[in-house]
C-alpha cells in the first residue's frame, strides 16, 4: 500500500491522489487502506518516515549507528559523513518531500507536516553542529545554532533537487559540493 501511495503521490501529486486510487493501485479494498492508515495524510507521514530511515525499523535518525560514528570523527570527517548520509537520504526521499512542499500551500495539515520536517532536520543538524562546537571546531563568532541554520540551507532537499534533477549533477557531485561548502563555511 505504501509503495502504491508513493508512486501515485510522485506521479500525480498529493491533492490529485485519492484513497481509492491508492487502494486500486495496491490491489486492496479501500476499507483495508482506511483501516490501516485512516487518512491520506497518515500515509504520507508514514512514507516520509520510511524513506528518511531507508527501512521500516522504528529507529530515529539520531539513534542510527552512522550518527555515533560521525559525531566521534574529526570535524571535517564529521561533516563529510553527515553530507554523504544526507545525500543517501535525499536520493530516497526528495521526490516525496517535493510532494509535501508542493501540497503545503493548499493544505494546512500538510503545511504542518512540512514545517515539522524542517524542524526535525534542524534538530538533527544542531546535534552535529553542537558536536563541532564541543570540539572547538566552529569558526570564530559562529555558534552551534547559527551553524545548524547554515547547514539546513546547504543541505536542503530544494538544493539537492535543483542541482541533481534540474542541473544534472549526480548525488556524489552534490555531496562533494555540499561538504566543501560546509567545511569552508563552518570550520576554523
mmCIF file of N, CA and C in Angstrom, residues 57 60 98 101 167:
data_model
loop_
_atom_site.group_PDB
_atom_site.id
_atom_site.type_symbol
_atom_site.label_atom_id
_atom_site.label_comp_id
_atom_site.label_asym_id
_atom_site.label_seq_id
_atom_site.Cartn_x
_atom_site.Cartn_y
_atom_site.Cartn_z
ATOM 1 N N UNK A 57 12.497 -0.029 10.154
ATOM 2 C CA UNK A 57 12.839 -0.114 11.581
ATOM 3 C C UNK A 57 12.472 1.191 12.292
ATOM 4 N N UNK A 60 15.055 6.209 15.332
ATOM 5 C CA UNK A 60 15.207 7.624 14.985
ATOM 6 C C UNK A 60 16.557 7.868 14.320
ATOM 7 N N UNK A 98 9.192 16.808 -2.185
ATOM 8 C CA UNK A 98 8.655 17.772 -3.148
ATOM 9 C C UNK A 98 7.136 17.702 -3.181
ATOM 10 N N UNK A 101 6.117 19.571 0.015
ATOM 11 C CA UNK A 101 6.341 21.011 -0.141
ATOM 12 C C UNK A 101 5.291 21.626 -1.059
ATOM 13 N N UNK A 167 19.916 20.482 -12.818
ATOM 14 C CA UNK A 167 21.226 20.787 -13.391
ATOM 15 C C UNK A 167 22.011 19.546 -13.797
#
